[in-house]
mmCIF file of N, CA and C in Angstrom:
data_model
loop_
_atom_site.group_PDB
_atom_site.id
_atom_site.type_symbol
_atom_site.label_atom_id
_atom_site.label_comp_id
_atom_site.label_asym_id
_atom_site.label_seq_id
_atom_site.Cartn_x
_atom_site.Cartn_y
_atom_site.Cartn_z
ATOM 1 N N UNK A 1 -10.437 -56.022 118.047
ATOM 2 C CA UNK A 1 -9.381 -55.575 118.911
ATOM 3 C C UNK A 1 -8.858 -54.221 118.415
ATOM 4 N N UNK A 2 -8.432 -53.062 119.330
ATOM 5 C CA UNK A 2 -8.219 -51.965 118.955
ATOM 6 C C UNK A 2 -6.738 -51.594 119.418
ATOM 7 N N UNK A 3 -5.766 -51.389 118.857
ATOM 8 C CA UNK A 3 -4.119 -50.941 119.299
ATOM 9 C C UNK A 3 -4.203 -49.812 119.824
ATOM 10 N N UNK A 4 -3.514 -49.585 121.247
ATOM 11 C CA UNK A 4 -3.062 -48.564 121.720
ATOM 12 C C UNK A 4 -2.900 -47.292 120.486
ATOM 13 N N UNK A 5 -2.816 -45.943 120.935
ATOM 14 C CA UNK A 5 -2.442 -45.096 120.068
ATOM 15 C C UNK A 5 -0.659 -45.267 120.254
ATOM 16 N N UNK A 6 -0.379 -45.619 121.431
ATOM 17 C CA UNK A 6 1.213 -45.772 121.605
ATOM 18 C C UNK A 6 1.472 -46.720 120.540
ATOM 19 N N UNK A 7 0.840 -47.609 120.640
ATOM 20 C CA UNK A 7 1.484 -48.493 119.090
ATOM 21 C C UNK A 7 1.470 -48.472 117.696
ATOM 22 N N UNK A 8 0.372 -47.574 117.584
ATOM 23 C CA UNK A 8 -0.063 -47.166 116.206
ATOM 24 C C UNK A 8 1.285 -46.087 116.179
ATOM 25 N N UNK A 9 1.507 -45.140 116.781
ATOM 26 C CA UNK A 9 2.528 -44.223 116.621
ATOM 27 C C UNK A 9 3.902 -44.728 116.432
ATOM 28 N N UNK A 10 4.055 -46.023 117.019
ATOM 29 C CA UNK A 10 5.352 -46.436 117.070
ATOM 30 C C UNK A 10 5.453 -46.893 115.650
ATOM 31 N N UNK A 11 4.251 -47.691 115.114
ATOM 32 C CA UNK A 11 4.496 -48.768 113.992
ATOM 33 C C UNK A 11 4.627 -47.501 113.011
ATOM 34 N N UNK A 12 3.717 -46.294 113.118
ATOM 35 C CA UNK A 12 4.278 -45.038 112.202
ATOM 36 C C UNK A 12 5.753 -44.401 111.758
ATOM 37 N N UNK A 13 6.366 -44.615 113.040
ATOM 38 C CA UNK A 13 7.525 -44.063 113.324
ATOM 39 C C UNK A 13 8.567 -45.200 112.493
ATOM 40 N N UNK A 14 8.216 -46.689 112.158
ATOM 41 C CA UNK A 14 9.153 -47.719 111.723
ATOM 42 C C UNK A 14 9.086 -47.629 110.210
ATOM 43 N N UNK A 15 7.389 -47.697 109.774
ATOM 44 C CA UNK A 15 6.809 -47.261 108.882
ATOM 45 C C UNK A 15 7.765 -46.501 107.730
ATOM 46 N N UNK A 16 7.819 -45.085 108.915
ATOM 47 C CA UNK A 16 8.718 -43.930 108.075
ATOM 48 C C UNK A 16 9.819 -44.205 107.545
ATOM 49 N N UNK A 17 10.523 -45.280 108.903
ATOM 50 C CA UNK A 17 12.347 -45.413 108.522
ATOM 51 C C UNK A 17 12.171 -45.968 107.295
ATOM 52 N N UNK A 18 11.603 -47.416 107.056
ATOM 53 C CA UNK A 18 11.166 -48.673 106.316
ATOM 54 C C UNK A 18 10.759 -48.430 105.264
ATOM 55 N N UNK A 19 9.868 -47.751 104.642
ATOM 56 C CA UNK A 19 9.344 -47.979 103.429
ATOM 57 C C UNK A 19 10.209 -46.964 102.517
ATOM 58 N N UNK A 20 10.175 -47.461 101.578
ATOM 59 C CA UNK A 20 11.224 -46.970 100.004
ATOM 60 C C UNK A 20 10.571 -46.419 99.053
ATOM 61 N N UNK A 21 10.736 -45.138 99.217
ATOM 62 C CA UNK A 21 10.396 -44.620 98.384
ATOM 63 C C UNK A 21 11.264 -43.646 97.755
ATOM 64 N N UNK A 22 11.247 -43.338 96.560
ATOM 65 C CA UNK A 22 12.154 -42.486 95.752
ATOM 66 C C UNK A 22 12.558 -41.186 95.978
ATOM 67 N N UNK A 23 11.556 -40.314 96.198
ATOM 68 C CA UNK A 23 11.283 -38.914 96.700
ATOM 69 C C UNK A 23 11.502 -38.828 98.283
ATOM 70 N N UNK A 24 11.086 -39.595 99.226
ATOM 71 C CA UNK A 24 11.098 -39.398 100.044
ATOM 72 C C UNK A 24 9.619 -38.680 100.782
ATOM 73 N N UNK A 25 8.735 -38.796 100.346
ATOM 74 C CA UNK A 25 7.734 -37.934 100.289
ATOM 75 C C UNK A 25 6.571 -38.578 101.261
ATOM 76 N N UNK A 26 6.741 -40.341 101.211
ATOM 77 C CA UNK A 26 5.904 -41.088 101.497
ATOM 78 C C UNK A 26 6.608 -41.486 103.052
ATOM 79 N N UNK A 27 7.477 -41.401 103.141
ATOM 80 C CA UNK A 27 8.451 -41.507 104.803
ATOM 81 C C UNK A 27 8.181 -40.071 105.283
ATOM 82 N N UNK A 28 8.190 -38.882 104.355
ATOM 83 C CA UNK A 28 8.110 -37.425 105.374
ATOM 84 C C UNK A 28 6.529 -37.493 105.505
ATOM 85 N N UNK A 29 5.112 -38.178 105.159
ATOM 86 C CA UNK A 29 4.285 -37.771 105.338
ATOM 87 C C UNK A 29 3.675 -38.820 106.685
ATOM 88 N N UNK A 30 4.489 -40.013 106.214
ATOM 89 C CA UNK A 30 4.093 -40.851 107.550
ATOM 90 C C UNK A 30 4.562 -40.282 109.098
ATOM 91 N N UNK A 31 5.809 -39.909 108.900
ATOM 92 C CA UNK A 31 6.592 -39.359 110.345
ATOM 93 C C UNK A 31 6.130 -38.346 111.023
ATOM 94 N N UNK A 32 5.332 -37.266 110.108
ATOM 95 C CA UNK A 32 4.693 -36.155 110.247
ATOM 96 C C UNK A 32 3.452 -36.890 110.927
ATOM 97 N N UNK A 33 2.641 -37.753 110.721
ATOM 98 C CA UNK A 33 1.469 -38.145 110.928
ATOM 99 C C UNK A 33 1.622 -38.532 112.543
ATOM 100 N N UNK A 34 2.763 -39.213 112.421
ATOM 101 C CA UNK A 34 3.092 -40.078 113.932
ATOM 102 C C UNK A 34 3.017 -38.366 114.721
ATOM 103 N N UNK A 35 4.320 -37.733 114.550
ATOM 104 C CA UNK A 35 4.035 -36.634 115.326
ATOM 105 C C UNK A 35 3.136 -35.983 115.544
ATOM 106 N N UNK A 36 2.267 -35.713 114.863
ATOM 107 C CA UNK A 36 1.222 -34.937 115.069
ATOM 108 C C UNK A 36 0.005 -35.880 115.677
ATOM 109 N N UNK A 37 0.251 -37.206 115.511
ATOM 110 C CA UNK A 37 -0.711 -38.209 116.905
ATOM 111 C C UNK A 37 -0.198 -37.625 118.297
ATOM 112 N N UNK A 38 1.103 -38.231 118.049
ATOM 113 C CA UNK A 38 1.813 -37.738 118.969
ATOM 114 C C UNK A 38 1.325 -36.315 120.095
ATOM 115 N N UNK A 39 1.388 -35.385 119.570
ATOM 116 C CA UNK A 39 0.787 -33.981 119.917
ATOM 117 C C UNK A 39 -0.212 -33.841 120.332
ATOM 118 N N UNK A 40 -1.419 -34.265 119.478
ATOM 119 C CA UNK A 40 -2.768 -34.634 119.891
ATOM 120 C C UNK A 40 -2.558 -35.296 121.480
ATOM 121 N N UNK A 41 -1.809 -36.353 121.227
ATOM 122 C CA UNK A 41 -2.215 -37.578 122.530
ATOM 123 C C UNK A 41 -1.395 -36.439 124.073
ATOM 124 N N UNK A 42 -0.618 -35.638 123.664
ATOM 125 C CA UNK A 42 -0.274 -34.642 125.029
ATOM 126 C C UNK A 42 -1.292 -33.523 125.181
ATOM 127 N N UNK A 43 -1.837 -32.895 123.935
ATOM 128 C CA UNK A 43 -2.526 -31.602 124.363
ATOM 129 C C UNK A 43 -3.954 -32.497 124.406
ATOM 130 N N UNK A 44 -4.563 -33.575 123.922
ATOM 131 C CA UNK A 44 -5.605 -34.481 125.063
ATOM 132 C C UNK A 44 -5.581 -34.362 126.868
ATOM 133 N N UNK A 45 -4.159 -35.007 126.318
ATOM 134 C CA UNK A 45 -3.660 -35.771 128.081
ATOM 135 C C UNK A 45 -3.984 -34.006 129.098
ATOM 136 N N UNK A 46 -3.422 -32.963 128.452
ATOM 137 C CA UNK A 46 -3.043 -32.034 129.022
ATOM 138 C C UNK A 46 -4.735 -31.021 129.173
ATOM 139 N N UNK A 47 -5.746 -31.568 127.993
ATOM 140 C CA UNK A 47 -6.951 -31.217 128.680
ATOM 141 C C UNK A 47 -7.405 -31.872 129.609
ATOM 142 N N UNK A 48 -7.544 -33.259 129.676
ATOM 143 C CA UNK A 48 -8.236 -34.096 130.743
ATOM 144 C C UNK A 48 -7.682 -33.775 132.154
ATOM 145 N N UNK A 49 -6.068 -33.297 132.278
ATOM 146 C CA UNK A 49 -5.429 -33.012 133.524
ATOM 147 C C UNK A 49 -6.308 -32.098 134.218
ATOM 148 N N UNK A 50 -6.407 -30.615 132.521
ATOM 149 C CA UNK A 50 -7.607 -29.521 133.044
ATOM 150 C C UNK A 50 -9.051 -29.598 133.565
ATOM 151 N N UNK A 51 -9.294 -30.591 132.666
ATOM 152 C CA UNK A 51 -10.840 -30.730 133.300
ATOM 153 C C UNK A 51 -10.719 -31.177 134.751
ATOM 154 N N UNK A 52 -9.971 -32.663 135.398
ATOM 155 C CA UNK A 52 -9.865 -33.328 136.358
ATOM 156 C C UNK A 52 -9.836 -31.613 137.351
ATOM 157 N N UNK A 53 -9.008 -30.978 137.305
ATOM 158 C CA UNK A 53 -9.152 -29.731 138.248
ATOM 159 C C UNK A 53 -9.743 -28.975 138.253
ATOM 160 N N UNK A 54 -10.292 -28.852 137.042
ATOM 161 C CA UNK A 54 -12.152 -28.089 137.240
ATOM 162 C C UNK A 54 -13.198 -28.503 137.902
ATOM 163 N N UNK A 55 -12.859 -29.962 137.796
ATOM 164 C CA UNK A 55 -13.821 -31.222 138.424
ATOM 165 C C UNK A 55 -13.607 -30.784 140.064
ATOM 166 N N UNK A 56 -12.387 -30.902 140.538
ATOM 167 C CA UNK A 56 -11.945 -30.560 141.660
ATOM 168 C C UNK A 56 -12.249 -29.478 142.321
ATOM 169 N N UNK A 57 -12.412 -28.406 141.902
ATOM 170 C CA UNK A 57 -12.608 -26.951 142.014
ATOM 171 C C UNK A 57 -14.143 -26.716 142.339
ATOM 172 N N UNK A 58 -14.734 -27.020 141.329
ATOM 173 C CA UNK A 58 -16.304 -27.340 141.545
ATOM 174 C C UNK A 58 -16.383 -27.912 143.111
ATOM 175 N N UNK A 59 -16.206 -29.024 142.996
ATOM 176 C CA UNK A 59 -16.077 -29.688 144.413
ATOM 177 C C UNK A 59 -15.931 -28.988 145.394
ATOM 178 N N UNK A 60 -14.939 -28.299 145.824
ATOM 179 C CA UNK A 60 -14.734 -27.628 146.717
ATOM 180 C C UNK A 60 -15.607 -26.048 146.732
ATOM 181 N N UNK A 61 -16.103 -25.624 145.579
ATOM 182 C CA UNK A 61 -16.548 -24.519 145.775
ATOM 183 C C UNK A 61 -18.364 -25.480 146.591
ATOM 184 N N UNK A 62 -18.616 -26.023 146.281
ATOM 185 C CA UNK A 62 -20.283 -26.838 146.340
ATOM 186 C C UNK A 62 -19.865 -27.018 147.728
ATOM 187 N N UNK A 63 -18.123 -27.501 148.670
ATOM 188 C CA UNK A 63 -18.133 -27.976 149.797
ATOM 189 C C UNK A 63 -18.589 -26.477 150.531
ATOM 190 N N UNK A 64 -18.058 -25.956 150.386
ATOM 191 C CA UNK A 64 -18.363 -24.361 150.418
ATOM 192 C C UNK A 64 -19.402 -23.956 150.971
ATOM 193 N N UNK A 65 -19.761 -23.655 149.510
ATOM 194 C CA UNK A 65 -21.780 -23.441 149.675
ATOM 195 C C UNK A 65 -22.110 -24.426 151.094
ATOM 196 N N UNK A 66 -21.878 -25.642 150.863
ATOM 197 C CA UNK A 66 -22.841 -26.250 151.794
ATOM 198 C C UNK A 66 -22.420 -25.903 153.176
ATOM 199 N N UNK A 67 -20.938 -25.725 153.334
ATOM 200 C CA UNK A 67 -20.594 -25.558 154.871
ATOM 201 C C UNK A 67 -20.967 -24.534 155.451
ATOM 202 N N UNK A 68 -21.005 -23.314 154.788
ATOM 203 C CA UNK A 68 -21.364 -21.932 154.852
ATOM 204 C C UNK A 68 -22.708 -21.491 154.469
ATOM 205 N N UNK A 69 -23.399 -22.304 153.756
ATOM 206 C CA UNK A 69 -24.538 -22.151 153.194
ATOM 207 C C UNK A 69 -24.751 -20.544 152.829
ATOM 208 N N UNK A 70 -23.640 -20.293 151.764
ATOM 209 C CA UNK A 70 -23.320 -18.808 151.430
ATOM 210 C C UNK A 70 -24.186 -19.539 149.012
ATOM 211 N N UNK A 71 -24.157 -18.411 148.835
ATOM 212 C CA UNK A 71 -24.512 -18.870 147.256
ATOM 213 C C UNK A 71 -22.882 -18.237 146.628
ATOM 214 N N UNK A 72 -22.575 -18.781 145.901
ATOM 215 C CA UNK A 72 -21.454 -18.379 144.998
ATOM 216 C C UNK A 72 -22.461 -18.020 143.200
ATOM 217 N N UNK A 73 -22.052 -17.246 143.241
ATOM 218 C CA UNK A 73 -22.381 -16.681 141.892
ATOM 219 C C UNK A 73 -21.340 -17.249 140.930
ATOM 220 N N UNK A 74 -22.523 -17.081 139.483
ATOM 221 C CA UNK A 74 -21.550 -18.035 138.416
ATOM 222 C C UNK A 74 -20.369 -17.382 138.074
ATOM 223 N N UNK A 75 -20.540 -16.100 138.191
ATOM 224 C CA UNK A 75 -19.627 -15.149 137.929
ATOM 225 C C UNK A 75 -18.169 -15.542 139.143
ATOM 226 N N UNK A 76 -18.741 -15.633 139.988
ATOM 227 C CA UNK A 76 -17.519 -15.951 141.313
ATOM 228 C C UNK A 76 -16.432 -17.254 140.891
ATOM 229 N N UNK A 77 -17.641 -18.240 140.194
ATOM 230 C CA UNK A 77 -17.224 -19.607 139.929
ATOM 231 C C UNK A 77 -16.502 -19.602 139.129
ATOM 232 N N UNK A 78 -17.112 -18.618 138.180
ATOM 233 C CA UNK A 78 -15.929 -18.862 136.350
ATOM 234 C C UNK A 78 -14.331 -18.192 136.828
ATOM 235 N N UNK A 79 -14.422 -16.941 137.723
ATOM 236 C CA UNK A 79 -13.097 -16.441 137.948
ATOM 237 C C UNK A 79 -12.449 -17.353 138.247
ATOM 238 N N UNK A 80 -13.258 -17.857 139.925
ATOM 239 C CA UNK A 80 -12.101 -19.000 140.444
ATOM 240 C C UNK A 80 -11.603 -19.963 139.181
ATOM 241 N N UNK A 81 -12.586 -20.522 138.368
ATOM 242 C CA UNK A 81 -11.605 -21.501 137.439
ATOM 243 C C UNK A 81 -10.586 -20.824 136.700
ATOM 244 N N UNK A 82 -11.303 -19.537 136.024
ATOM 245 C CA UNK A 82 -9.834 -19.259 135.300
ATOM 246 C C UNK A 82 -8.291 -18.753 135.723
ATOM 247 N N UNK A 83 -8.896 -18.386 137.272
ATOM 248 C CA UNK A 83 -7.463 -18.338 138.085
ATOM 249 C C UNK A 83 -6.708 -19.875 138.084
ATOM 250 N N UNK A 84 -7.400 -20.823 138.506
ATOM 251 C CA UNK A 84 -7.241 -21.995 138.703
ATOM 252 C C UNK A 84 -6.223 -22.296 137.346
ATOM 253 N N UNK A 85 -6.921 -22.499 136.090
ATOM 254 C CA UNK A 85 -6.396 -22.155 134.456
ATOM 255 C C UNK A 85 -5.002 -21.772 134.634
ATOM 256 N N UNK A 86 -4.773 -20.331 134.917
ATOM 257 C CA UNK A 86 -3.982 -19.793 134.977
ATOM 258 C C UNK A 86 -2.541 -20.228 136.400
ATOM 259 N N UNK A 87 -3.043 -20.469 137.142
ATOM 260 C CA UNK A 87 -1.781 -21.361 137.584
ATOM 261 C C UNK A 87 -1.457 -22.645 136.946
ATOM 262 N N UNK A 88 -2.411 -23.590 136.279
ATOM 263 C CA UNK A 88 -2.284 -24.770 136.103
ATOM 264 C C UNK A 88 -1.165 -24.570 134.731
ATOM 265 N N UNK A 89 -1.593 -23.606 134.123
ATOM 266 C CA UNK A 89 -0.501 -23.482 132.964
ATOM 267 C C UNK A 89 0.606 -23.245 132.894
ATOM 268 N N UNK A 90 0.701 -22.133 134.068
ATOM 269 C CA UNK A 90 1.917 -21.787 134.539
ATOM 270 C C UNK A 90 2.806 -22.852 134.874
ATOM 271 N N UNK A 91 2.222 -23.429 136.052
ATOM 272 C CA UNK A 91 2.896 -25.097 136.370
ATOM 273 C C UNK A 91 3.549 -25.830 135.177
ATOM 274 N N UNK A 92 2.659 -25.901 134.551
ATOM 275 C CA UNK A 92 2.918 -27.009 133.210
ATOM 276 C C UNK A 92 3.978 -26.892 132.653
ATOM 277 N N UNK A 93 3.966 -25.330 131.990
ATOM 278 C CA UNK A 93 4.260 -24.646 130.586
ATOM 279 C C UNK A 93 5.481 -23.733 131.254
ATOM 280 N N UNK A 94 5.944 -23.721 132.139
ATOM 281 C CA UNK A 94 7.171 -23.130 132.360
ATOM 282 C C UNK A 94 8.717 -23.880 132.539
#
């Protein structure tokens, strides 16, 4: 059986409060750990969002081609995504 990363992060986060240590060294390295799962598991989440609309994009450029039976160059294709990129971040990140 494998735990969510949500739970592994949480039991990190109790981890930190909970365990006794003198220095404090062994609670700042666990809490750090959780966060930085943490981080990982959004800038993941926040590639897969990207890919899913690359996925999308493709799609529609191929509906394209076929309706028009025009060729799109790779060069045509990569712009459109990185325009695509470039709003999607904007969206996000503002």
């Amino acid at each position: 059986m494998r735990s969510k990363t949500e739970t592994i992060i949480g039991a990190l986060r109790v981890l930190a409060q909970d365990i006794q240590s003198e220095d404090g060294v062994a609670n700042a390295a666990i809490a750090e750990a959780a966060d930085r799962m943490d981080e990982l598991c959004a800038e993941l989440l926040f590639q897969k969002r990207l890919a899913e609309r690359y996925v999308g994009a493709g799609k529609i450029c191929a509906q394209i081609y076929i309706a028009r039976n025009i060729s799109l160059s790779e060069k045509d294709v990569v712009s459109a995504l990185v325009e695509i990129d470039k709003l999607y971040r904007e969206e996000n990140h503002n």
